């Protein structure tokens, strides 16, 4: 032990007097005293040669030496921006850079919520093509030949292709009601479906109009479906989508494919009906069109209108998203401005 403690003492002296004025000297210090093959580690290795009764004391003395050497090393480490020679230069103790994650688009948020609400009462999701023929977008839905929607000013027509068996001129669909036709042509009642998707209209782009936007179509066909069923379903939807105190009102309207037809307003979700600039101080905001499917449309789609009846509705997804988030300009949805999009989540 005596011999060993002399060794410790002399090493302590060496540690204390070691001159460190450069990065290289610091590294030499580390190699000489603190590395795995350094002299302090060697002293620890000698513990097995010490009498068992003295080992504890010996261990404490060597530990003390090691602490002193480490303190000296750490104190100078920052000064020389030290990185050990064998290191990769990466400081694993630094906090990591956060990973960027995307956010759901407000239209997707609204669409998913609409799907969730209708799925809960048995509606299934369906879809159809965005490039549609005249039959599915207009004729089967009872649009007369001279209807203004069939005009180039309102509809984007596209050049015909020779693919598939299409009926009439091709256009970008102007509404998701075209999916109704496809569903009825291919299924017999009971039918309970919603069809979300993108639609196109030849409009000048402004805060309130765009050349493309999104709709959700709803369709319910069965025996004995009544207007009361439609009204109750839409009331359920409005309460789920906005809040349980939301009121609805149905105003008589006209669509070629429903009879009778209505437009539905909800009590303004922003001012709770008191009046604000979103509801133009009326307390009501229009959110959808609806009605009982015209028997002629059922027959066009090979569904027996004497046996079955049904309702349909169509709403704009942008309108719902605007009400939910207080968005006042349609263009924001498609400009991909990250300052807008980041408000919906993500980092
Ligand atoms: N297709 C209509 C539109 O784009 C919306 C609509 C109204 C859909 C009444 C319907 C409906 O299914 O019954 O303005």
Short mmCIF file of C-alpha atoms and ligand atoms in Angstrom, two decimals:
data_model
loop_
_atom_site.label_atom_id
_atom_site.label_comp_id
_atom_site.label_asym_id
_atom_site.label_seq_id
_atom_site.Cartn_x
_atom_site.Cartn_y
_atom_site.Cartn_z
CA UNK A 1 0.00 0.00 0.00
CA UNK A 2 2.82 2.36 0.89
CA UNK A 3 4.32 1.96 -2.50
CA UNK A 4 1.00 2.48 -4.19
CA UNK A 5 0.15 5.57 -2.22
CA UNK A 6 3.48 7.09 -3.19
CA UNK A 7 2.59 6.43 -6.75
CA UNK A 8 -0.78 8.13 -6.25
CA UNK A 9 0.87 11.13 -4.68
CA UNK A 10 3.35 11.54 -7.47
CA UNK A 11 0.64 11.15 -10.04
CA UNK A 12 -1.44 13.80 -8.27
CA UNK A 13 1.54 16.08 -8.47
CA UNK A 14 1.92 15.33 -12.18
CA UNK A 15 -1.74 16.04 -12.78
CA UNK A 16 -1.59 19.34 -10.98
CA UNK A 17 1.58 20.55 -12.58
CA UNK A 18 0.82 19.40 -16.14
CA UNK A 19 0.98 22.50 -18.30
CA UNK A 20 -1.95 22.87 -20.66
CA UNK A 21 -1.79 25.81 -22.99
CA UNK A 22 -2.96 24.30 -26.26
CA UNK A 23 -5.59 21.93 -27.53
CA UNK A 24 -2.91 19.35 -28.25
CA UNK A 25 -1.62 19.53 -24.67
CA UNK A 26 -5.14 19.00 -23.43
CA UNK A 27 -5.45 15.90 -25.57
CA UNK A 28 -2.09 14.63 -24.28
CA UNK A 29 -3.31 15.19 -20.76
CA UNK A 30 -6.40 13.14 -21.45
CA UNK A 31 -4.42 10.34 -23.05
CA UNK A 32 -1.87 10.24 -20.26
CA UNK A 33 -4.22 10.31 -17.29
CA UNK A 34 -7.84 9.78 -18.24
CA UNK A 35 -8.01 7.41 -21.19
CA UNK A 36 -8.62 3.70 -20.80
CA UNK A 37 -4.91 3.03 -21.04
CA UNK A 38 -3.96 6.08 -18.96
CA UNK A 39 -2.13 5.97 -15.66
CA UNK A 40 -5.17 6.49 -13.44
CA UNK A 41 -6.94 3.54 -14.99
CA UNK A 42 -3.78 1.56 -14.44
CA UNK A 43 -3.90 2.41 -10.72
CA UNK A 44 -7.48 1.13 -10.58
CA UNK A 45 -6.25 -2.05 -12.21
CA UNK A 46 -3.78 -2.58 -9.42
CA UNK A 47 -6.48 -2.87 -6.78
CA UNK A 48 -6.28 -6.65 -6.91
CA UNK A 49 -2.66 -6.47 -5.61
CA UNK A 50 -3.74 -4.51 -2.51
CA UNK A 51 -4.49 -6.30 0.73
CA UNK A 52 -8.24 -6.72 0.96
CA UNK A 53 -8.50 -4.67 4.15
CA UNK A 54 -6.88 -1.69 2.46
CA UNK A 55 -8.73 -1.83 -0.81
CA UNK A 56 -11.50 0.52 0.18
CA UNK A 57 -9.11 3.23 1.28
CA UNK A 58 -6.99 2.72 -1.83
CA UNK A 59 -10.03 2.96 -4.08
CA UNK A 60 -11.07 6.23 -2.45
CA UNK A 61 -7.64 7.77 -2.91
CA UNK A 62 -7.44 6.80 -6.60
CA UNK A 63 -10.97 8.03 -7.13
CA UNK A 64 -10.03 11.35 -5.63
CA UNK A 65 -7.10 11.55 -8.01
CA UNK A 66 -9.34 10.74 -10.95
CA UNK A 67 -11.82 13.43 -9.92
CA UNK A 68 -9.09 16.03 -9.71
CA UNK A 69 -7.79 15.09 -13.17
CA UNK A 70 -11.31 15.22 -14.62
CA UNK A 71 -12.03 18.58 -13.05
CA UNK A 72 -8.89 20.03 -14.55
CA UNK A 73 -9.76 18.52 -17.94
CA UNK A 74 -13.37 19.75 -17.93
CA UNK A 75 -12.36 23.24 -16.84
CA UNK A 76 -10.15 23.60 -19.91
CA UNK A 77 -12.23 21.65 -22.36
CA UNK A 78 -14.55 24.49 -23.31
CA UNK A 79 -11.72 26.96 -23.59
CA UNK A 80 -10.11 24.92 -26.36
CA UNK A 81 -13.37 23.73 -27.97
CA UNK A 82 -12.04 20.33 -27.40
CA UNK A 83 -13.14 17.26 -29.33
CA UNK A 84 -11.30 14.03 -28.64
CA UNK A 85 -9.14 12.88 -31.53
CA UNK A 86 -11.13 9.71 -32.11
CA UNK A 87 -14.49 11.51 -31.95
CA UNK A 88 -16.73 12.07 -34.96
CA UNK A 89 -17.09 15.71 -33.99
CA UNK A 90 -20.78 15.16 -33.22
CA UNK A 91 -21.88 16.23 -29.78
CA UNK A 92 -24.54 13.68 -28.90
CA UNK A 93 -25.59 15.64 -25.86
CA UNK A 94 -26.93 18.57 -27.89
CA UNK A 95 -30.74 18.73 -28.27
CA UNK A 96 -31.90 17.40 -31.65
CA UNK A 97 -33.36 19.47 -34.47
CA UNK A 98 -37.15 19.03 -34.45
CA UNK A 99 -38.52 17.13 -37.46
CA UNK A 100 -40.97 19.15 -39.54
CA UNK A 101 -44.37 17.53 -39.76
CA UNK A 102 -47.22 18.44 -42.07
CA UNK A 103 -50.73 19.49 -41.10
CA UNK A 104 -54.09 18.40 -42.38
CA UNK A 105 -55.54 20.83 -44.94
CA UNK A 106 -58.68 22.60 -43.61
CA UNK A 107 -60.69 21.12 -46.50
CA UNK A 108 -59.54 17.62 -45.52
CA UNK A 109 -60.40 18.34 -41.89
CA UNK A 110 -63.95 19.40 -42.86
CA UNK A 111 -64.40 16.52 -45.34
CA UNK A 112 -63.25 13.93 -42.80
CA UNK A 113 -65.60 15.32 -40.17
CA UNK A 114 -68.56 15.26 -42.60
CA UNK A 115 -67.75 11.63 -43.47
CA UNK A 116 -67.51 10.76 -39.78
CA UNK A 117 -70.91 12.31 -39.01
CA UNK A 118 -72.75 10.55 -41.85
CA UNK A 119 -70.91 7.24 -41.36
CA UNK A 120 -72.28 7.16 -37.83
CA UNK A 121 -75.82 6.88 -39.25
CA UNK A 122 -75.07 4.31 -41.91
CA UNK A 123 -73.96 6.28 -44.98
CA UNK A 124 -71.11 4.80 -47.01
CA UNK A 125 -68.60 6.84 -49.00
CA UNK A 126 -68.60 6.63 -52.80
CA UNK A 127 -67.03 8.58 -55.61
CA UNK A 128 -67.07 9.11 -59.36
CA UNK A 129 -64.92 10.64 -62.11
CA UNK A 130 -64.06 14.35 -62.25
CA UNK A 131 -64.20 14.29 -66.05
CA UNK A 132 -67.81 13.46 -66.69
CA UNK A 133 -70.10 13.02 -69.66
CA UNK A 134 -73.18 15.11 -70.35
CA UNK A 135 -75.55 12.33 -69.30
CA UNK A 136 -74.23 11.93 -65.75
CA UNK A 137 -73.60 15.62 -65.08
CA UNK A 138 -76.74 17.03 -66.72
CA UNK A 139 -79.23 14.94 -68.72
CA UNK A 140 -79.94 12.17 -66.22
CA UNK A 141 -80.44 14.88 -63.60
CA UNK A 142 -83.20 16.50 -65.65
CA UNK A 143 -81.28 19.55 -66.82
CA UNK A 144 -83.14 20.80 -69.90
CA UNK A 145 -81.17 21.24 -73.13
CA UNK A 146 -81.18 25.02 -72.84
CA UNK A 147 -80.17 25.17 -69.14
CA UNK A 148 -77.52 27.89 -68.59
CA UNK A 149 -75.24 25.47 -66.68
CA UNK A 150 -74.65 23.70 -69.99
CA UNK A 151 -73.16 26.88 -71.38
CA UNK A 152 -69.41 27.24 -71.97
CA UNK A 153 -69.54 30.28 -69.72
CA UNK A 154 -70.34 28.11 -66.74
CA UNK A 155 -68.80 24.76 -67.54
CA UNK A 156 -65.33 23.66 -68.63
CA UNK A 157 -65.79 21.35 -71.60
CA UNK A 158 -62.94 19.05 -72.52
CA UNK A 159 -62.08 17.41 -75.82
CA UNK A 160 -63.72 14.04 -76.24
CA UNK A 161 -61.60 10.92 -75.99
CA UNK A 162 -62.44 7.65 -77.70
CA UNK A 163 -62.05 5.72 -74.48
CA UNK A 164 -64.96 3.94 -72.83
CA UNK A 165 -68.59 4.36 -73.61
CA UNK A 166 -69.35 7.95 -72.77
CA UNK A 167 -72.67 9.65 -73.30
CA UNK A 168 -72.50 13.11 -74.83
CA UNK A 169 -69.92 15.89 -74.63
CA UNK A 170 -67.32 15.62 -71.86
CA UNK A 171 -66.81 18.28 -69.18
CA UNK A 172 -65.21 18.73 -65.79
CA UNK A 173 -68.09 17.89 -63.47
CA UNK A 174 -69.84 20.98 -62.16
CA UNK A 175 -71.23 19.24 -59.10
CA UNK A 176 -71.01 15.92 -57.26
CA UNK A 177 -74.65 15.19 -58.13
CA UNK A 178 -73.21 13.27 -61.09
CA UNK A 179 -72.12 10.59 -58.61
CA UNK A 180 -75.78 10.11 -57.56
CA UNK A 181 -76.56 9.02 -61.09
CA UNK A 182 -73.67 6.54 -61.21
CA UNK A 183 -74.59 5.05 -57.84
CA UNK A 184 -78.25 4.61 -58.79
CA UNK A 185 -77.37 3.13 -62.17
CA UNK A 186 -75.23 0.51 -60.50
CA UNK A 187 -77.12 -0.29 -57.28
CA UNK A 188 -80.67 -1.01 -56.26
CA UNK A 189 -82.13 0.47 -53.03
CA UNK A 190 -81.63 0.68 -50.15
CA UNK A 191 -78.96 3.26 -51.01
CA UNK A 192 -77.36 5.44 -48.38
CA UNK A 193 -74.22 7.16 -49.58
CA UNK A 194 -72.18 10.36 -49.46
CA UNK A 195 -69.81 11.36 -52.23
CA UNK A 196 -67.14 13.96 -51.45
CA UNK A 197 -65.07 15.36 -54.29
CA UNK A 198 -63.75 18.23 -56.36
CA UNK A 199 -65.93 20.13 -58.82
CA UNK A 200 -65.17 22.78 -61.44
CA UNK A 201 -66.92 25.88 -62.72
CA UNK A 202 -65.92 28.47 -65.24
CA UNK A 203 -65.93 31.39 -62.79
CA UNK A 204 -63.69 34.41 -62.33
CA UNK A 205 -61.59 33.79 -59.22
CA UNK A 206 -62.32 36.02 -56.24
CA UNK A 207 -62.66 35.80 -52.45
CA UNK A 208 -66.14 34.29 -52.92
CA UNK A 209 -65.83 32.21 -56.11
CA UNK A 210 -63.26 29.84 -57.55
CA UNK A 211 -62.90 27.75 -60.66
CA UNK A 212 -62.62 24.63 -58.52
CA UNK A 213 -63.98 23.76 -55.11
CA UNK A 214 -65.29 20.76 -53.17
CA UNK A 215 -68.71 19.34 -52.50
CA UNK A 216 -70.25 16.44 -50.64
CA UNK A 217 -73.30 14.84 -52.19
CA UNK A 218 -75.72 12.83 -50.07
CA UNK A 219 -78.24 10.29 -51.35
CA UNK A 220 -80.79 8.12 -49.55
CA UNK A 221 -83.18 5.88 -51.50
CA UNK A 222 -85.52 3.33 -49.98
CA UNK A 223 -89.23 2.60 -49.66
CA UNK A 224 -91.23 5.32 -47.90
CA UNK A 225 -88.50 7.93 -47.54
CA UNK A 226 -90.07 11.28 -46.72
CA UNK A 227 -89.12 14.93 -46.49
CA UNK A 228 -89.29 14.56 -42.69
CA UNK A 229 -86.44 12.01 -42.91
CA UNK A 230 -84.40 14.50 -44.90
CA UNK A 231 -85.04 17.30 -42.44
CA UNK A 232 -84.20 15.22 -39.39
CA UNK A 233 -80.99 13.92 -40.95
CA UNK A 234 -79.85 17.43 -41.83
CA UNK A 235 -80.69 18.72 -38.36
CA UNK A 236 -78.60 15.91 -36.86
CA UNK A 237 -75.76 16.84 -39.22
CA UNK A 238 -75.90 20.55 -38.36
CA UNK A 239 -75.83 19.89 -34.62
CA UNK A 240 -72.91 17.47 -34.92
CA UNK A 241 -70.94 19.69 -37.29
CA UNK A 242 -71.39 22.99 -35.51
CA UNK A 243 -72.92 22.81 -32.03
CA UNK A 244 -75.86 21.19 -30.31
CA UNK A 245 -77.71 24.52 -30.14
CA UNK A 246 -77.55 25.02 -33.93
CA UNK A 247 -80.91 25.62 -35.58
CA UNK A 248 -81.79 24.95 -39.21
CA UNK A 249 -84.33 26.44 -41.58
CA UNK A 250 -85.37 25.18 -45.01
CA UNK A 251 -86.31 27.66 -47.72
CA UNK A 252 -88.17 26.49 -50.84
CA UNK A 253 -85.88 26.46 -53.86
CA UNK A 254 -85.45 24.87 -57.27
CA UNK A 255 -83.07 22.22 -58.63
CA UNK A 256 -83.88 20.26 -61.80
CA UNK A 257 -83.23 16.92 -60.07
CA UNK A 258 -85.28 17.31 -56.88
CA UNK A 259 -88.95 17.98 -56.27
CA UNK A 260 -89.68 19.59 -53.91
CA UNK A 261 -86.33 21.34 -53.45
CA UNK A 262 -84.98 23.46 -50.62
CA UNK A 263 -81.96 25.37 -49.46
CA UNK A 264 -80.89 24.93 -45.87
CA UNK A 265 -79.57 27.67 -43.61
CA UNK A 266 -78.05 27.16 -40.19
CA UNK A 267 -78.18 29.70 -37.38
CA UNK A 268 -74.88 31.59 -37.76
CA UNK A 269 -72.20 29.65 -35.93
CA UNK A 270 -70.02 32.76 -35.60
CA UNK A 271 -72.45 35.17 -33.88
CA UNK A 272 -74.94 32.53 -32.68
CA UNK A 273 -77.70 34.22 -34.65
CA UNK A 274 -77.17 37.73 -33.24
CA UNK A 275 -75.95 39.16 -36.55
CA UNK A 276 -72.42 39.63 -37.90
CA UNK A 277 -70.74 40.19 -41.26
CA UNK A 278 -70.48 36.43 -41.99
CA UNK A 279 -74.29 36.06 -41.90
CA UNK A 280 -74.72 39.62 -43.27
CA UNK A 281 -76.64 40.49 -40.11
CA UNK A 282 -79.42 38.01 -40.87
CA UNK A 283 -78.40 35.44 -38.23
CA UNK A 284 -78.58 32.67 -40.89
CA UNK A 285 -76.00 31.14 -43.22
CA UNK A 286 -76.86 29.01 -46.25
CA UNK A 287 -74.92 25.74 -46.29
CA UNK A 288 -76.60 23.32 -48.69
CA UNK A 289 -79.19 22.46 -51.31
CA UNK A 290 -81.48 19.47 -50.94
CA UNK A 291 -84.78 17.89 -51.87
CA UNK A 292 -86.68 14.73 -52.71
CA UNK A 293 -85.13 12.98 -55.73
CA UNK A 294 -87.36 13.72 -58.73
CA UNK A 295 -89.13 10.50 -59.85
CA UNK A 296 -87.93 11.21 -63.41
CA UNK A 297 -84.33 11.01 -62.16
CA UNK A 298 -85.02 7.67 -60.44
CA UNK A 299 -86.47 6.35 -63.69
CA UNK A 300 -83.51 7.69 -65.71
CA UNK A 301 -81.29 5.61 -63.42
CA UNK A 302 -83.41 2.44 -63.67
CA UNK A 303 -84.88 2.70 -60.19
CA UNK A 304 -88.61 2.11 -59.94
CA UNK A 305 -90.09 5.45 -58.89
CA UNK A 306 -93.42 3.80 -58.01
CA UNK A 307 -91.75 1.63 -55.43
CA UNK A 308 -88.95 3.85 -54.13
CA UNK A 309 -88.47 7.42 -53.04
CA UNK A 310 -85.45 9.23 -51.68
CA UNK A 311 -83.76 12.45 -50.78
CA UNK A 312 -80.53 14.09 -51.85
CA UNK A 313 -78.44 17.00 -50.67
CA UNK A 314 -75.27 18.73 -51.73
CA UNK A 315 -73.01 21.02 -49.73
CA UNK A 316 -69.81 22.95 -50.32
CA UNK A 317 -66.93 21.79 -48.16
CA UNK A 318 -65.15 25.17 -48.36
CA UNK A 319 -68.19 26.86 -46.84
CA UNK A 320 -68.11 24.49 -43.86
CA UNK A 321 -64.34 24.99 -43.39
CA UNK A 322 -64.77 28.79 -43.61
CA UNK A 323 -67.40 28.74 -40.89
CA UNK A 324 -65.37 26.40 -38.71
CA UNK A 325 -62.18 28.43 -38.83
CA UNK A 326 -63.37 31.97 -39.59
CA UNK A 327 -61.73 31.97 -43.06
CA UNK A 328 -62.96 34.79 -45.28
CA UNK A 329 -61.27 34.21 -48.65
CA UNK A 330 -61.71 31.11 -50.83
CA UNK A 331 -58.35 31.68 -52.53
CA UNK A 332 -56.49 30.86 -49.30
CA UNK A 333 -57.42 27.19 -49.70
CA UNK A 334 -55.42 26.74 -52.88
CA UNK A 335 -52.52 29.18 -52.56
CA UNK A 336 -50.37 26.82 -50.47
CA UNK A 337 -49.19 29.67 -48.26
CA UNK A 338 -47.47 27.96 -45.34
CA UNK A 339 -48.39 30.80 -42.99
CA UNK A 340 -52.04 29.87 -43.59
CA UNK A 341 -51.60 26.09 -43.63
CA UNK A 342 -49.47 25.93 -40.46
CA UNK A 343 -52.38 27.28 -38.45
CA UNK A 344 -54.05 23.88 -38.78
CA UNK A 345 -51.33 21.90 -36.99
CA UNK A 346 -47.91 20.49 -37.68
CA UNK A 347 -44.57 22.05 -36.68
N1 LIG B 1 -75.77 20.09 -57.14
C1 LIG B 1 -76.20 21.31 -56.47
C2 LIG B 1 -75.20 22.40 -56.69
O1 LIG B 1 -74.11 22.13 -57.10
C3 LIG B 1 -76.33 21.05 -54.99
C4 LIG B 1 -77.45 20.14 -54.70
C5 LIG B 1 -78.74 20.67 -54.51
C6 LIG B 1 -77.26 18.79 -54.60
C7 LIG B 1 -79.80 19.86 -54.21
C8 LIG B 1 -78.34 17.94 -54.32
C9 LIG B 1 -79.60 18.51 -54.11
O2 LIG B 1 -78.21 16.62 -54.22
O3 LIG B 1 -80.63 17.69 -53.81
O4 LIG B 1 -75.49 23.54 -56.44
#
